[in-house]
C-alpha cells in the first residue's frame, strides 16, 4: 500500500529548497487555472532512489502550454513551446521543466473515461516504457505529494525490477530493449525474467526493418554514456541476443576479457565517454565483422560522422594492405608500418584485441617498436638550422625514420651525418 503521507515527507526531505520553491509555483498556478498537474517519469523514479534530478517532467490534464506560460511569469526562465505536441519547456541555470499535456490518443473507449480517476494521466502513463517510469506525484494543493501508481512501479523500484507494461511493448518499440539494458546499468536494476523472454521473443521477429535508426543511435549513445563498464554492457547485449537490432548479419566473438582489454587500453590512452565518437568505439567490436561488407549501410543508415567514417576508412585500408602483404616479410615493410602509424591510437587499441594471426603479432610488434624508429632529431631542431630549407623538413624526418626502420642508422650522430649528406645532395 502506498502511503501518501510518506511520499509527502519524501518530497520535503529529498528535494532542495530551490526545487521545492519551483514546485510550489507550479502547484499554485495549477490550482489557479483549475488544471491537474503531476510530476512524472524519470524524475519521480530518481527522487525515490535519492538521485538528485534537475530535469523534471510535468504532465498536465489540460493545456500544458498555458500552464507553463503562466508559471514562467514567476520563474522568468527561457521558454520554448511546441504547439504541435502541446508541450513547453522552461529552463534556467538551476532547472529544466518539461510540460506536456496528458496524451489520450490510445484511449480506445471514451465512454469508459469517467471510471478511472486521473484517466488522462493513466493513458499517458500507459504509453510509457517501464513501470518504474510510470509514477506520478500530484502537485495540486489538495493532494500535493500524493503518489499515483497505476502499474506497480513503486514496488518495482523497491525491488529494482525493470518490467514493461504489456507483452507487445518491446515489439511495438524495440528501442525499449536498449533502454532496458541502460537502466540495468545506470540504476543497478535487473530486467525481469519474464521481460527477458519477451525481449528474446521480440528478437526472433524481423524488427530490424521497422526500427528507427536515429532513435536507436541516440539510445545506444545514452547507454554507453554514463560510465558503466562498456564490456559488461556488450556482453549483456549478447546474452539477450540484441545485436540484431544493429544489423541482422552481425557475428560477434569477443570474450569479456578481450573487451575489457580494449576498453582499458582506450582509458589509458585518455579516451572516455566524453568523446563524441565514444558510442562508435563501443559498438566497433560488435560491427567489426561486417564493416567491410556493410560499409555503405552504416554510413547511410547510421549516419556516421566524418570522424567515424575516417576511423572505418583507415581501419579498412590497413586491413586490406595487411591481407595483401601477409605472405611477405611484414616486419620489413615500411609502407605497412606507416599505414598503421597513420591510424588513430583508439583504433589501434581495437586492433590489439583481434586474435587473427599474424595480424595480432604484427600489431603487438608495432606497439613495442614504434618509438624505436622515431628520429632523435626534432622538426624544431631542423627548422632552427639555417642550412635546412623548410620544404625539406618533412622529407628529412621521414627518411630518418625509414633509415632507422631498416637499421641503417641508429644514433644521433648517424642522424646528423645523414642530414648533412641529404643537404649537400640537394644543394
Ligand atoms: P534519464 O533521466 O535517466 O535519461 P528518463 O526516464 O528521464 O531517464 P528519457 O529518455 O528522458 O529518460 O525519457 C523520459 C520519459 O519518457 C521516460 O521516463 C519514459 O517514461 C518515456 N519514454 C522515453 N522513451 C520511451 C520509449 N521508447 N517508449 C516509451 N516511453 C518512453
Short mmCIF file of N, CA and C and ligand atoms in Angstrom, two decimals, residues 40-43 45-46 53 55 57 96 98 124-130 132-134 169 172-177 179 182-183 186-187 215 219 222 226, ligand 1:
data_model
loop_
_atom_site.label_atom_id
_atom_site.label_comp_id
_atom_site.label_asym_id
_atom_site.label_seq_id
_atom_site.Cartn_x
_atom_site.Cartn_y
_atom_site.Cartn_z
N UNK A 40 6.17 13.58 -13.13
CA UNK A 40 6.09 12.20 -13.63
C UNK A 40 7.43 11.66 -14.11
N UNK A 41 7.45 10.36 -14.29
CA UNK A 41 8.53 9.71 -15.04
C UNK A 41 9.85 9.59 -14.30
N UNK A 42 10.92 9.77 -15.08
CA UNK A 42 12.27 9.53 -14.58
C UNK A 42 12.61 10.32 -13.33
N UNK A 43 12.10 11.55 -13.22
CA UNK A 43 12.49 12.36 -12.05
C UNK A 43 11.84 11.82 -10.77
N UNK A 45 11.09 8.61 -10.30
CA UNK A 45 11.91 7.40 -10.07
C UNK A 45 13.21 7.77 -9.35
N UNK A 46 13.88 8.78 -9.88
CA UNK A 46 15.16 9.19 -9.29
C UNK A 46 14.98 9.74 -7.89
N UNK A 53 17.73 15.17 -9.28
CA UNK A 53 17.48 15.43 -10.69
C UNK A 53 17.06 16.89 -10.85
N UNK A 55 16.05 17.85 -13.95
CA UNK A 55 15.37 17.76 -15.24
C UNK A 55 14.01 17.13 -14.93
N UNK A 57 9.85 16.37 -15.46
CA UNK A 57 8.73 16.29 -16.39
C UNK A 57 7.42 16.49 -15.65
N UNK A 96 15.34 22.44 -15.32
CA UNK A 96 14.60 22.39 -16.59
C UNK A 96 13.27 21.69 -16.33
N UNK A 98 9.91 20.24 -18.24
CA UNK A 98 9.18 19.96 -19.48
C UNK A 98 7.72 19.75 -19.13
N UNK A 124 -1.67 8.50 -20.36
CA UNK A 124 -0.32 9.00 -20.65
C UNK A 124 0.74 8.05 -20.08
N UNK A 125 0.50 7.58 -18.88
CA UNK A 125 1.47 6.67 -18.25
C UNK A 125 1.51 5.32 -18.97
N UNK A 126 0.37 4.90 -19.51
CA UNK A 126 0.29 3.60 -20.16
C UNK A 126 1.13 3.54 -21.44
N UNK A 127 1.40 4.73 -22.03
CA UNK A 127 2.22 4.77 -23.25
C UNK A 127 3.70 4.55 -22.94
N UNK A 128 4.04 4.59 -21.66
CA UNK A 128 5.48 4.64 -21.31
C UNK A 128 6.15 3.29 -21.32
N UNK A 129 7.47 3.35 -21.19
CA UNK A 129 8.25 2.13 -21.39
C UNK A 129 8.15 1.13 -20.23
N UNK A 130 8.57 1.55 -19.04
CA UNK A 130 8.64 0.60 -17.92
C UNK A 130 7.84 1.08 -16.73
N UNK A 132 8.70 1.38 -13.79
CA UNK A 132 9.46 2.29 -12.92
C UNK A 132 9.38 3.74 -13.38
N UNK A 133 8.94 3.95 -14.63
CA UNK A 133 8.82 5.32 -15.15
C UNK A 133 7.39 5.82 -15.18
N UNK A 134 6.49 5.10 -14.51
CA UNK A 134 5.08 5.48 -14.61
C UNK A 134 4.51 6.07 -13.31
N UNK A 169 5.09 -4.64 -25.82
CA UNK A 169 5.80 -3.37 -25.70
C UNK A 169 7.13 -3.33 -26.44
N UNK A 172 6.52 -3.34 -30.18
CA UNK A 172 5.98 -2.04 -30.58
C UNK A 172 7.11 -1.02 -30.74
N UNK A 173 8.06 -1.04 -29.84
CA UNK A 173 9.17 -0.10 -29.91
C UNK A 173 10.45 -0.78 -29.41
N UNK A 174 11.20 -1.37 -30.36
CA UNK A 174 12.40 -2.14 -29.98
C UNK A 174 13.48 -1.30 -29.30
N UNK A 175 13.44 0.02 -29.44
CA UNK A 175 14.46 0.82 -28.76
C UNK A 175 14.32 0.67 -27.24
N UNK A 176 13.15 0.22 -26.81
CA UNK A 176 12.96 -0.02 -25.36
C UNK A 176 13.89 -1.11 -24.86
N UNK A 177 14.30 -2.01 -25.76
CA UNK A 177 15.22 -3.08 -25.35
C UNK A 177 16.54 -2.46 -24.92
N UNK A 179 16.90 0.64 -23.95
CA UNK A 179 16.62 1.41 -22.73
C UNK A 179 16.64 0.50 -21.50
N UNK A 182 20.10 -0.17 -20.60
CA UNK A 182 20.68 1.04 -19.99
C UNK A 182 20.28 1.18 -18.53
N UNK A 183 18.99 0.99 -18.25
CA UNK A 183 18.54 1.17 -16.87
C UNK A 183 19.15 0.11 -15.94
N UNK A 186 22.61 1.73 -15.41
CA UNK A 186 22.55 3.08 -14.85
C UNK A 186 22.00 3.07 -13.42
N UNK A 187 21.01 2.22 -13.21
CA UNK A 187 20.35 2.23 -11.89
C UNK A 187 20.74 1.02 -11.03
N UNK A 215 16.67 7.04 -33.57
CA UNK A 215 16.35 6.89 -32.15
C UNK A 215 17.26 5.84 -31.51
N UNK A 219 19.74 6.15 -28.30
CA UNK A 219 19.65 5.28 -27.12
C UNK A 219 20.98 4.55 -26.87
N UNK A 222 23.28 7.01 -25.26
CA UNK A 222 22.93 7.18 -23.84
C UNK A 222 23.41 5.99 -23.02
N UNK A 226 27.13 6.75 -19.53
CA UNK A 226 27.12 7.13 -18.12
C UNK A 226 28.15 6.41 -17.25
P1 LIG B 1 17.06 9.54 -17.58
O1 LIG B 1 16.73 10.82 -16.91
O2 LIG B 1 17.94 8.65 -16.79
O3 LIG B 1 17.51 9.67 -19.00
P2 LIG B 1 14.33 9.20 -18.20
O4 LIG B 1 13.37 8.17 -17.76
O5 LIG B 1 14.03 10.62 -17.88
O6 LIG B 1 15.72 8.74 -17.64
P3 LIG B 1 14.16 9.90 -21.01
O7 LIG B 1 14.81 9.18 -22.11
O8 LIG B 1 14.43 11.34 -20.81
O9 LIG B 1 14.54 9.03 -19.74
O10 LIG B 1 12.60 9.72 -21.17
C1 LIG B 1 11.64 10.44 -20.44
C2 LIG B 1 10.41 9.59 -20.21
O11 LIG B 1 9.80 9.28 -21.47
C3 LIG B 1 10.75 8.26 -19.56
O12 LIG B 1 10.59 8.31 -18.18
C4 LIG B 1 9.82 7.28 -20.22
O13 LIG B 1 8.69 7.07 -19.42
C5 LIG B 1 9.38 7.94 -21.51
N1 LIG B 1 10.00 7.28 -22.67
C6 LIG B 1 11.19 7.55 -23.25
N2 LIG B 1 11.42 6.73 -24.28
C7 LIG B 1 10.37 5.90 -24.37
C8 LIG B 1 10.00 4.84 -25.25
N3 LIG B 1 10.81 4.43 -26.22
N4 LIG B 1 8.83 4.24 -25.03
C9 LIG B 1 8.01 4.64 -24.05
N5 LIG B 1 8.29 5.61 -23.20
C10 LIG B 1 9.44 6.26 -23.34
#
